[in-house]
Amino acid sequence: MENGRDIFPFPYKPYDIQEQFMKALYSALDQGKVGIFESPTGTGKSLSLICGALSWLTDYEEKRRQEAAALLQEGEASLSTSAAPSSTTSSASAEPDWITDFVQKKAERDLVSKLKEEELKRKKREERMEMIRNNVHLKYVGKRKSCEEDEAFRLLQLSKEGQTVTAGDQEDEELIVAEYESDDESKNKSRFFGGEDEDDEELVEEHVTKIYYCSRTHSQLAQFVHEVQKSPFSKNISLVTLGSRQNLCVNEEVRRLGSIQRINDRCMEMQKNKHEKQHHEDGAKRKRGPLKSVCPYNKTLAIQQMRDEVLGTVQDIEQLLKLGKESQACPYYSTRLAVPPAQLVALPYQMVLHEATRRAAGVQLKGQVVIIDEAHNLSDTLSCVHSAELSGAQLCRAQSQLTQYADRYKSRLKAKNLMYIKQILFVIEGLIRVLGGKVGQNPQSQTTQAGTEMYTINNFLFKAQIDNINLFKLQRYFEKSMISRKLGGFVEKYVGSGVTLHAQSSSNKENRRTEGLNRYLQALKSNPSSTPVPSTDQQGAAEADKVLSASPMMQVEGFFLALTNSNTDGRVVLQKQGTLSESTVKFLLLNPAVHFAQVLKECRAVIIAGGTMQPVSDFKQELLFSAGVKEERITEFSCGHVIPPENILPLILCAGPSGQELDFTFQHRDSPRMMDETGRILSNICNVVPGGVVCFFPSYEYSRRIVSHWEASGVLTRLENKKKIFQEPKKANQVEQVLSEFSRCIQRCAVDSSGGVTGAILFSVVGGKMSEGINFSDDLGRCVVMVGMPYPNIKSPELQEKMSYLDKHLPHSHGKSPGQALVENLCMKAVNQSIGRAIRHRGDYSSIVLCDRRYARPATLSKLPAWIKDRTSTHSSFGPAFAALRKFFLDKKKKQE
């Protein structure tokens, strides 16, 4: 196996670069490396990853089986050979030979019995998988419960202990925080995790060797699962796709709640109700009060059976939802139960890169393989996942709600709980004051001095005067007491009946007196028989109310966790915006390597893959070397594209049709001449390019300005004579609709272009909704135009802090500081992602037009992917570039005829 593999199972004859990719991947996994793999989109990267990694996994399992069998045989042979008593006694050893012999034999016996046990477990696992694949449903009573269910039940039990409650207050028991003991007090006993049945030990399922595949979006994960279904491994691999409750819930009543926090809270509440119901069925007396709803999809046997079906057949999230509805089982809990025996787990970034989420999902990385796909933005992703932000409005709501919660239940909360709640309130009040606000007053009416301040964590804690609070203990309290969930439930239950969503000043007393009347009038207003269809504004207001009614305590908890980072690894940004409600306090992670280090340390091998991973040197420096990875553990693989050279035409334009130099720097890009020249370039391109043109602008703001300028100057009308115009929508849920209309328009024009319109043009934004994960293959993207260079906002305090952090901690290279390199790399990574949207398969062809003279600089040119850079031509005047473009498409048209 050390020599790797030469032949890989594949659904068709692989390209040479795919074979090279699979060999390099196999070798990296076998040697436990950290691999950086670059394979342009359209070269079959997903299939190469699947077939290479799963070939290694099957070989690895077979090798382990053979080694275990050989060891077992050797051990049994050694035991059966009754060794003759040793005649020589070591003078150094004071023990008689028979004792040494006995100890040696015992060790051998233990090893043999351990190997036999492992072999038996493996056989049982294989037999079970075989039965599952043959569609035999095993009807056994599942005693396995999810940790969340158990904890909810135990906490419920604890909250009942030693409490005398009045009849009227019994209904709120689920909202009361259970008695809490900190670590110091419970070293010898744990009230949260103790008391497990001894039998449950047997039910802790062992995690088999597996591959965790993670990507950025659920649509990318779905594409990956479809590729697995096409692969030769689809029939004999167990794959499970993980997602959030928001993605996997099939209970319409819960799904309708919309926000992920409300869905989580409702699900947990139903879990608790289920346990309560079981408890009453076991003979306990039920207290009076309305019956609490239980989720009809959360049935142990149905979940067990669905888990088996998930393991038996490769399914994406859509298929899981369909299966869940048909079998009346919860896909969220079924997939989590399926993780330990699964060989391949597909999951979003967050579930692998964030430790708390990883734990909650039951993901164990020790000795496993992790493949991170679409990893070009891995550093940013890690920073975003571990950053946290709170607005003044959220802080005031959290302070008000938690105060009301503590006041309402102060007679029923134990002293320890009240102490921790007071500490949480103390920290929240410190955060409100540091933003320039006053506690207990309406945040919208409080003005603050606008400005931005940056602090290290320690300096911020001193500034807010909360440095005397142990945030680690508070974080543990949040985790174990589930105070955020309890507060969420409390707010949802009592909103509108005396509990206010946010702080009200004393001037609002009159409002509170008329609250009942207002609610009555509101009820009349919302009577369906008398209301017309709500307008967009009304719907927006309703959405805002929904957001307001949710408790912000989850976000507060996230911010508290962020403050437990090492002092040098992050910064706290205070942004005061004029009013307290709009002002924010944000934690910014500057050193993503600190969180990635744990993944790199625990895993057997980590593969970081992407279509464009350039520039790799900075990536290695910031994420790998900083995380303690040695150069010898890193392996790199990069391949060209499968398309023939004549199928791509990358052009750098330094000047437009009228000779105007193309310089889209901040100083010149808003000049009418530059905007007019860009319009002329697009008009010329639309005259010769068939099908679809995708034009990327550096920002939404610039896109809005240039399009409104073209509207006034008549450029849009000229463009519309040749191409129907589409614009990237502002809302993510409208992307599919715009894309399908764009696609239909191009298809119609391909059949009939008698009206003069030859296709469509889509105005998009770099880093926007259209620049990643969407394919403009074939006629959808015959030309990609990049207007200017999408440099990030250099004046942003966050970016400035990141730059100075890198300058301080990383070495300079090629005469540039790491901070300058970061800005250039962010720009070029965004460009590479956008221009890579067009070529999606071997027979595809497209042109790429980069409109800015700065692209011609050698340092910038070198950061383009090799397969584009090698074919790029730079033009100082527009004429020859336009001639090349026209010839490119005429040649393609002749070939098709």
PDB file of C-alpha atoms in Angstrom, residues 150-372:
ATOM      1  CA  ASP A 150     -31.145  13.181  27.866  1.00  0.00           C
ATOM      2  CA  GLU A 151     -29.895  16.497  29.099  1.00  0.00           C
ATOM      3  CA  ALA A 152     -33.307  18.115  28.697  1.00  0.00           C
ATOM      4  CA  PHE A 153     -34.862  15.286  30.724  1.00  0.00           C
ATOM      5  CA  ARG A 154     -32.213  15.374  33.456  1.00  0.00           C
ATOM      6  CA  LEU A 155     -32.462  19.136  33.747  1.00  0.00           C
ATOM      7  CA  LEU A 156     -36.231  18.843  34.013  1.00  0.00           C
ATOM      8  CA  GLN A 157     -35.827  16.289  36.809  1.00  0.00           C
ATOM      9  CA  LEU A 158     -33.301  18.485  38.618  1.00  0.00           C
ATOM     10  CA  SER A 159     -35.567  21.504  38.433  1.00  0.00           C
ATOM     11  CA  LYS A 160     -38.304  19.481  40.177  1.00  0.00           C
ATOM     12  CA  GLU A 161     -36.115  18.374  43.074  1.00  0.00           C
ATOM     13  CA  GLY A 162     -36.857  19.922  46.423  1.00  0.00           C
ATOM     14  CA  GLN A 163     -39.103  22.640  45.050  1.00  0.00           C
ATOM     15  CA  THR A 164     -42.497  23.494  46.478  1.00  0.00           C
ATOM     16  CA  VAL A 165     -44.410  25.383  43.871  1.00  0.00           C
ATOM     17  CA  THR A 166     -47.791  27.027  43.891  1.00  0.00           C
ATOM     18  CA  ALA A 167     -50.388  25.530  41.566  1.00  0.00           C
ATOM     19  CA  GLY A 168     -50.504  28.603  39.348  1.00  0.00           C
ATOM     20  CA  ASP A 169     -46.767  28.534  38.669  1.00  0.00           C
ATOM     21  CA  GLN A 170     -46.436  24.868  37.781  1.00  0.00           C
ATOM     22  CA  GLU A 171     -46.907  25.498  34.072  1.00  0.00           C
ATOM     23  CA  ASP A 172     -43.626  27.486  33.929  1.00  0.00           C
ATOM     24  CA  GLU A 173     -41.453  24.658  35.174  1.00  0.00           C
ATOM     25  CA  GLU A 174     -39.828  24.175  31.786  1.00  0.00           C
ATOM     26  CA  LEU A 175     -38.618  27.796  31.861  1.00  0.00           C
ATOM     27  CA  ILE A 176     -36.841  27.543  35.219  1.00  0.00           C
ATOM     28  CA  VAL A 177     -33.108  26.986  35.181  1.00  0.00           C
ATOM     29  CA  ALA A 178     -32.155  23.775  36.987  1.00  0.00           C
ATOM     30  CA  GLU A 179     -30.004  23.823  40.118  1.00  0.00           C
ATOM     31  CA  TYR A 180     -26.443  24.440  38.983  1.00  0.00           C
ATOM     32  CA  GLU A 181     -23.083  23.372  40.363  1.00  0.00           C
ATOM     33  CA  SER A 182     -19.842  24.748  38.995  1.00  0.00           C
ATOM     34  CA  ASP A 183     -16.855  22.528  38.220  1.00  0.00           C
ATOM     35  CA  ASP A 184     -15.203  23.332  41.532  1.00  0.00           C
ATOM     36  CA  GLU A 185     -18.153  21.968  43.474  1.00  0.00           C
ATOM     37  CA  SER A 186     -18.718  18.851  41.413  1.00  0.00           C
ATOM     38  CA  LYS A 187     -15.326  17.336  40.879  1.00  0.00           C
ATOM     39  CA  ASN A 188     -16.411  13.987  42.237  1.00  0.00           C
ATOM     40  CA  LYS A 189     -19.947  13.982  40.880  1.00  0.00           C
ATOM     41  CA  SER A 190     -21.671  15.466  37.900  1.00  0.00           C
ATOM     42  CA  ARG A 191     -25.332  16.251  38.208  1.00  0.00           C
ATOM     43  CA  PHE A 192     -25.541  16.897  34.497  1.00  0.00           C
ATOM     44  CA  PHE A 193     -23.901  13.763  33.140  1.00  0.00           C
ATOM     45  CA  GLY A 194     -24.102  11.300  36.049  1.00  0.00           C
ATOM     46  CA  GLY A 195     -26.691   8.636  36.659  1.00  0.00           C
ATOM     47  CA  GLU A 196     -26.440   6.870  33.311  1.00  0.00           C
ATOM     48  CA  ASP A 197     -27.621   3.281  33.120  1.00  0.00           C
ATOM     49  CA  GLU A 198     -24.762   0.853  33.014  1.00  0.00           C
ATOM     50  CA  ASP A 199     -26.433  -0.735  29.990  1.00  0.00           C
ATOM     51  CA  ASP A 200     -26.052   2.511  28.066  1.00  0.00           C
ATOM     52  CA  GLU A 201     -22.298   1.975  27.903  1.00  0.00           C
ATOM     53  CA  GLU A 202     -22.951  -0.760  25.353  1.00  0.00           C
ATOM     54  CA  LEU A 203     -24.983   1.658  23.259  1.00  0.00           C
ATOM     55  CA  VAL A 204     -22.183   4.157  22.705  1.00  0.00           C
ATOM     56  CA  GLU A 205     -21.434   3.326  19.119  1.00  0.00           C
ATOM     57  CA  GLU A 206     -17.858   3.203  17.973  1.00  0.00           C
ATOM     58  CA  HIS A 207     -16.890   5.571  15.133  1.00  0.00           C
ATOM     59  CA  VAL A 208     -15.484   3.678  12.147  1.00  0.00           C
ATOM     60  CA  THR A 209     -12.668   5.197  10.070  1.00  0.00           C
ATOM     61  CA  LYS A 210     -14.413   7.773   7.913  1.00  0.00           C
ATOM     62  CA  ILE A 211     -13.950  10.727   5.600  1.00  0.00           C
ATOM     63  CA  TYR A 212     -15.600  14.038   6.483  1.00  0.00           C
ATOM     64  CA  TYR A 213     -16.279  16.050   3.326  1.00  0.00           C
ATOM     65  CA  CYS A 214     -17.216  19.666   3.966  1.00  0.00           C
ATOM     66  CA  SER A 215     -18.166  22.485   1.654  1.00  0.00           C
ATOM     67  CA  ARG A 216     -19.539  26.006   1.989  1.00  0.00           C
ATOM     68  CA  THR A 217     -23.180  25.682   0.934  1.00  0.00           C
ATOM     69  CA  HIS A 218     -25.869  23.012   0.977  1.00  0.00           C
ATOM     70  CA  SER A 219     -26.165  23.212  -2.828  1.00  0.00           C
ATOM     71  CA  GLN A 220     -22.444  22.341  -3.133  1.00  0.00           C
ATOM     72  CA  LEU A 221     -22.955  19.400  -0.740  1.00  0.00           C
ATOM     73  CA  ALA A 222     -25.939  18.238  -2.822  1.00  0.00           C
ATOM     74  CA  GLN A 223     -23.763  18.356  -5.985  1.00  0.00           C
ATOM     75  CA  PHE A 224     -21.130  16.270  -4.189  1.00  0.00           C
ATOM     76  CA  VAL A 225     -23.727  13.657  -3.119  1.00  0.00           C
ATOM     77  CA  HIS A 226     -24.980  13.420  -6.736  1.00  0.00           C
ATOM     78  CA  GLU A 227     -21.399  12.763  -7.862  1.00  0.00           C
ATOM     79  CA  VAL A 228     -21.110   9.970  -5.238  1.00  0.00           C
ATOM     80  CA  GLN A 229     -24.351   8.500  -6.618  1.00  0.00           C
ATOM     81  CA  LYS A 230     -22.756   8.428 -10.110  1.00  0.00           C
ATOM     82  CA  SER A 231     -19.522   6.859  -8.844  1.00  0.00           C
ATOM     83  CA  PRO A 232     -18.693   3.111  -8.758  1.00  0.00           C
ATOM     84  CA  PHE A 233     -18.814   3.307  -4.924  1.00  0.00           C
ATOM     85  CA  SER A 234     -22.505   4.300  -4.714  1.00  0.00           C
ATOM     86  CA  LYS A 235     -23.749   0.766  -3.945  1.00  0.00           C
ATOM     87  CA  ASN A 236     -21.295  -0.133  -1.190  1.00  0.00           C
ATOM     88  CA  ILE A 237     -20.538   3.092   0.660  1.00  0.00           C
ATOM     89  CA  SER A 238     -22.537   4.428   3.618  1.00  0.00           C
ATOM     90  CA  LEU A 239     -22.909   8.202   3.286  1.00  0.00           C
ATOM     91  CA  VAL A 240     -24.773  10.599   5.547  1.00  0.00           C
ATOM     92  CA  THR A 241     -25.430  14.308   4.945  1.00  0.00           C
ATOM     93  CA  LEU A 242     -25.659  16.530   8.020  1.00  0.00           C
ATOM     94  CA  GLY A 243     -27.449  19.860   8.237  1.00  0.00           C
ATOM     95  CA  SER A 244     -29.144  22.169  10.725  1.00  0.00           C
ATOM     96  CA  ARG A 245     -32.717  21.740  11.956  1.00  0.00           C
ATOM     97  CA  GLN A 246     -33.633  24.573   9.596  1.00  0.00           C
ATOM     98  CA  ASN A 247     -32.517  22.413   6.644  1.00  0.00           C
ATOM     99  CA  LEU A 248     -33.707  19.007   7.871  1.00  0.00           C
ATOM    100  CA  CYS A 249     -36.891  19.614   9.856  1.00  0.00           C
ATOM    101  CA  VAL A 250     -40.032  18.073   8.267  1.00  0.00           C
ATOM    102  CA  ASN A 251     -42.533  19.287  10.869  1.00  0.00           C
ATOM    103  CA  GLU A 252     -44.394  22.067   9.032  1.00  0.00           C
ATOM    104  CA  GLU A 253     -45.553  23.694  12.277  1.00  0.00           C
ATOM    105  CA  VAL A 254     -41.902  24.116  13.343  1.00  0.00           C
ATOM    106  CA  ARG A 255     -40.501  24.958   9.863  1.00  0.00           C
ATOM    107  CA  ARG A 256     -42.949  27.845   9.624  1.00  0.00           C
ATOM    108  CA  LEU A 257     -41.161  29.640  12.483  1.00  0.00           C
ATOM    109  CA  GLY A 258     -38.468  30.663   9.960  1.00  0.00           C
ATOM    110  CA  SER A 259     -35.486  31.680  12.080  1.00  0.00           C
ATOM    111  CA  ILE A 260     -33.006  28.993  13.082  1.00  0.00           C
ATOM    112  CA  GLN A 261     -33.120  29.998  16.749  1.00  0.00           C
ATOM    113  CA  ARG A 262     -36.917  29.702  16.968  1.00  0.00           C
ATOM    114  CA  ILE A 263     -36.827  26.340  15.170  1.00  0.00           C
ATOM    115  CA  ASN A 264     -34.150  25.028  17.571  1.00  0.00           C
ATOM    116  CA  ASP A 265     -36.044  26.253  20.633  1.00  0.00           C
ATOM    117  CA  ARG A 266     -39.359  24.761  19.495  1.00  0.00           C
ATOM    118  CA  CYS A 267     -37.707  21.425  18.670  1.00  0.00           C
ATOM    119  CA  MET A 268     -36.046  21.268  22.096  1.00  0.00           C
ATOM    120  CA  GLU A 269     -39.335  22.133  23.785  1.00  0.00           C
ATOM    121  CA  MET A 270     -41.055  19.268  21.960  1.00  0.00           C
ATOM    122  CA  GLN A 271     -38.237  16.934  23.024  1.00  0.00           C
ATOM    123  CA  LYS A 272     -38.872  17.875  26.617  1.00  0.00           C
ATOM    124  CA  ASN A 273     -42.623  17.377  26.234  1.00  0.00           C
ATOM    125  CA  LYS A 274     -41.956  13.897  24.840  1.00  0.00           C
ATOM    126  CA  HIS A 275     -39.881  12.958  27.899  1.00  0.00           C
ATOM    127  CA  GLU A 276     -42.518  14.390  30.216  1.00  0.00           C
ATOM    128  CA  LYS A 277     -45.176  12.326  28.461  1.00  0.00           C
ATOM    129  CA  GLN A 278     -43.095   9.140  28.803  1.00  0.00           C
ATOM    130  CA  HIS A 279     -42.509   9.972  32.474  1.00  0.00           C
ATOM    131  CA  HIS A 280     -46.269  10.271  33.066  1.00  0.00           C
ATOM    132  CA  GLU A 281     -46.937   7.052  31.180  1.00  0.00           C
ATOM    133  CA  ASP A 282     -44.483   5.354  33.545  1.00  0.00           C
ATOM    134  CA  GLY A 283     -46.919   6.079  36.365  1.00  0.00           C
ATOM    135  CA  ALA A 284     -45.995   9.553  37.528  1.00  0.00           C
ATOM    136  CA  LYS A 285     -48.940  11.806  38.207  1.00  0.00           C
ATOM    137  CA  ARG A 286     -49.495  14.509  35.586  1.00  0.00           C
ATOM    138  CA  LYS A 287     -49.984  18.037  36.835  1.00  0.00           C
ATOM    139  CA  ARG A 288     -52.986  19.994  35.651  1.00  0.00           C
ATOM    140  CA  GLY A 289     -52.589  22.288  32.700  1.00  0.00           C
ATOM    141  CA  PRO A 290     -52.901  22.168  28.905  1.00  0.00           C
ATOM    142  CA  LEU A 291     -51.412  19.185  27.071  1.00  0.00           C
ATOM    143  CA  LYS A 292     -48.068  20.024  25.504  1.00  0.00           C
ATOM    144  CA  SER A 293     -47.426  19.193  21.863  1.00  0.00           C
ATOM    145  CA  VAL A 294     -44.983  16.430  20.987  1.00  0.00           C
ATOM    146  CA  CYS A 295     -43.293  16.146  17.591  1.00  0.00           C
ATOM    147  CA  PRO A 296     -44.991  13.348  15.602  1.00  0.00           C
ATOM    148  CA  TYR A 297     -41.726  12.707  13.711  1.00  0.00           C
ATOM    149  CA  ASN A 298     -39.670  12.039  16.836  1.00  0.00           C
ATOM    150  CA  LYS A 299     -40.435   8.349  17.342  1.00  0.00           C
ATOM    151  CA  THR A 300     -37.519   6.177  18.358  1.00  0.00           C
ATOM    152  CA  LEU A 301     -38.314   3.187  16.157  1.00  0.00           C
ATOM    153  CA  ALA A 302     -39.106   5.314  13.075  1.00  0.00           C
ATOM    154  CA  ILE A 303     -35.842   7.254  13.567  1.00  0.00           C
ATOM    155  CA  GLN A 304     -33.884   3.986  13.905  1.00  0.00           C
ATOM    156  CA  GLN A 305     -35.435   2.636  10.710  1.00  0.00           C
ATOM    157  CA  MET A 306     -34.772   5.850   8.810  1.00  0.00           C
ATOM    158  CA  ARG A 307     -31.170   5.791  10.064  1.00  0.00           C
ATOM    159  CA  ASP A 308     -30.807   2.335   8.517  1.00  0.00           C
ATOM    160  CA  GLU A 309     -32.233   3.542   5.206  1.00  0.00           C
ATOM    161  CA  VAL A 310     -29.869   6.539   5.247  1.00  0.00           C
ATOM    162  CA  LEU A 311     -26.899   4.186   5.727  1.00  0.00           C
ATOM    163  CA  GLY A 312     -28.156   1.752   3.104  1.00  0.00           C
ATOM    164  CA  THR A 313     -28.650   4.190   0.209  1.00  0.00           C
ATOM    165  CA  VAL A 314     -26.758   7.358  -0.749  1.00  0.00           C
ATOM    166  CA  GLN A 315     -29.212  10.286  -0.428  1.00  0.00           C
ATOM    167  CA  ASP A 316     -29.012  14.087  -0.608  1.00  0.00           C
ATOM    168  CA  ILE A 317     -30.939  16.495   1.647  1.00  0.00           C
ATOM    169  CA  GLU A 318     -33.954  16.690  -0.703  1.00  0.00           C
ATOM    170  CA  GLN A 319     -34.233  12.900  -0.701  1.00  0.00           C
ATOM    171  CA  LEU A 320     -33.801  12.824   3.091  1.00  0.00           C
ATOM    172  CA  LEU A 321     -36.696  15.273   3.522  1.00  0.00           C
ATOM    173  CA  LYS A 322     -38.893  13.193   1.202  1.00  0.00           C
ATOM    174  CA  LEU A 323     -37.967  10.000   3.070  1.00  0.00           C
ATOM    175  CA  GLY A 324     -38.625  11.681   6.438  1.00  0.00           C
ATOM    176  CA  LYS A 325     -42.135  12.738   5.378  1.00  0.00           C
ATOM    177  CA  GLU A 326     -42.938   9.312   3.921  1.00  0.00           C
ATOM    178  CA  SER A 327     -41.655   7.334   6.896  1.00  0.00           C
ATOM    179  CA  GLN A 328     -42.885   9.877   9.496  1.00  0.00           C
ATOM    180  CA  ALA A 329     -39.367  10.113  10.972  1.00  0.00           C
ATOM    181  CA  CYS A 330     -37.109  13.068  11.782  1.00  0.00           C
ATOM    182  CA  PRO A 331     -34.195  13.412   9.290  1.00  0.00           C
ATOM    183  CA  TYR A 332     -32.266  15.676  11.718  1.00  0.00           C
ATOM    184  CA  TYR A 333     -31.996  13.019  14.450  1.00  0.00           C
ATOM    185  CA  SER A 334     -31.789  10.070  12.029  1.00  0.00           C
ATOM    186  CA  THR A 335     -28.712  11.522  10.306  1.00  0.00           C
ATOM    187  CA  ARG A 336     -27.017  12.239  13.628  1.00  0.00           C
ATOM    188  CA  LEU A 337     -27.581   8.637  14.711  1.00  0.00           C
ATOM    189  CA  ALA A 338     -26.050   7.503  11.425  1.00  0.00           C
ATOM    190  CA  VAL A 339     -22.723   9.354  11.903  1.00  0.00           C
ATOM    191  CA  PRO A 340     -20.747   6.688  13.901  1.00  0.00           C
ATOM    192  CA  PRO A 341     -21.138   3.797  11.380  1.00  0.00           C
ATOM    193  CA  ALA A 342     -21.016   6.027   8.245  1.00  0.00           C
ATOM    194  CA  GLN A 343     -17.892   5.899   6.057  1.00  0.00           C
ATOM    195  CA  LEU A 344     -18.466   9.248   4.352  1.00  0.00           C
ATOM    196  CA  VAL A 345     -20.074  12.259   6.059  1.00  0.00           C
ATOM    197  CA  ALA A 346     -20.973  15.363   4.010  1.00  0.00           C
ATOM    198  CA  LEU A 347     -21.467  18.471   6.129  1.00  0.00           C
ATOM    199  CA  PRO A 348     -21.199  22.289   6.043  1.00  0.00           C
ATOM    200  CA  TYR A 349     -17.956  24.064   7.085  1.00  0.00           C
ATOM    201  CA  GLN A 350     -19.363  25.216  10.431  1.00  0.00           C
ATOM    202  CA  MET A 351     -19.839  21.662  11.713  1.00  0.00           C
ATOM    203  CA  VAL A 352     -16.157  20.820  11.264  1.00  0.00           C
ATOM    204  CA  LEU A 353     -14.427  24.157  11.886  1.00  0.00           C
ATOM    205  CA  HIS A 354     -16.315  25.278  15.015  1.00  0.00           C
ATOM    206  CA  GLU A 355     -15.604  23.146  18.071  1.00  0.00           C
ATOM    207  CA  ALA A 356     -18.921  23.613  19.931  1.00  0.00           C
ATOM    208  CA  THR A 357     -20.951  22.880  16.767  1.00  0.00           C
ATOM    209  CA  ARG A 358     -18.727  19.867  16.099  1.00  0.00           C
ATOM    210  CA  ARG A 359     -19.462  18.455  19.550  1.00  0.00           C
ATOM    211  CA  ALA A 360     -23.200  19.076  19.236  1.00  0.00           C
ATOM    212  CA  ALA A 361     -23.303  17.268  15.873  1.00  0.00           C
ATOM    213  CA  GLY A 362     -21.405  14.247  17.245  1.00  0.00           C
ATOM    214  CA  VAL A 363     -18.479  14.776  14.852  1.00  0.00           C
ATOM    215  CA  GLN A 364     -15.281  13.122  16.132  1.00  0.00           C
ATOM    216  CA  LEU A 365     -12.095  13.987  14.242  1.00  0.00           C
ATOM    217  CA  LYS A 366      -9.555  11.821  16.097  1.00  0.00           C
ATOM    218  CA  GLY A 367      -7.715   9.729  13.500  1.00  0.00           C
ATOM    219  CA  GLN A 368     -10.191  10.582  10.732  1.00  0.00           C
ATOM    220  CA  VAL A 369      -9.775  12.241   7.318  1.00  0.00           C
ATOM    221  CA  VAL A 370     -11.183  15.708   6.580  1.00  0.00           C
ATOM    222  CA  ILE A 371     -11.594  17.054   3.040  1.00  0.00           C
ATOM    223  CA  ILE A 372     -12.375  20.785   2.858  1.00  0.00           C
TER     224      ILE A 372
END
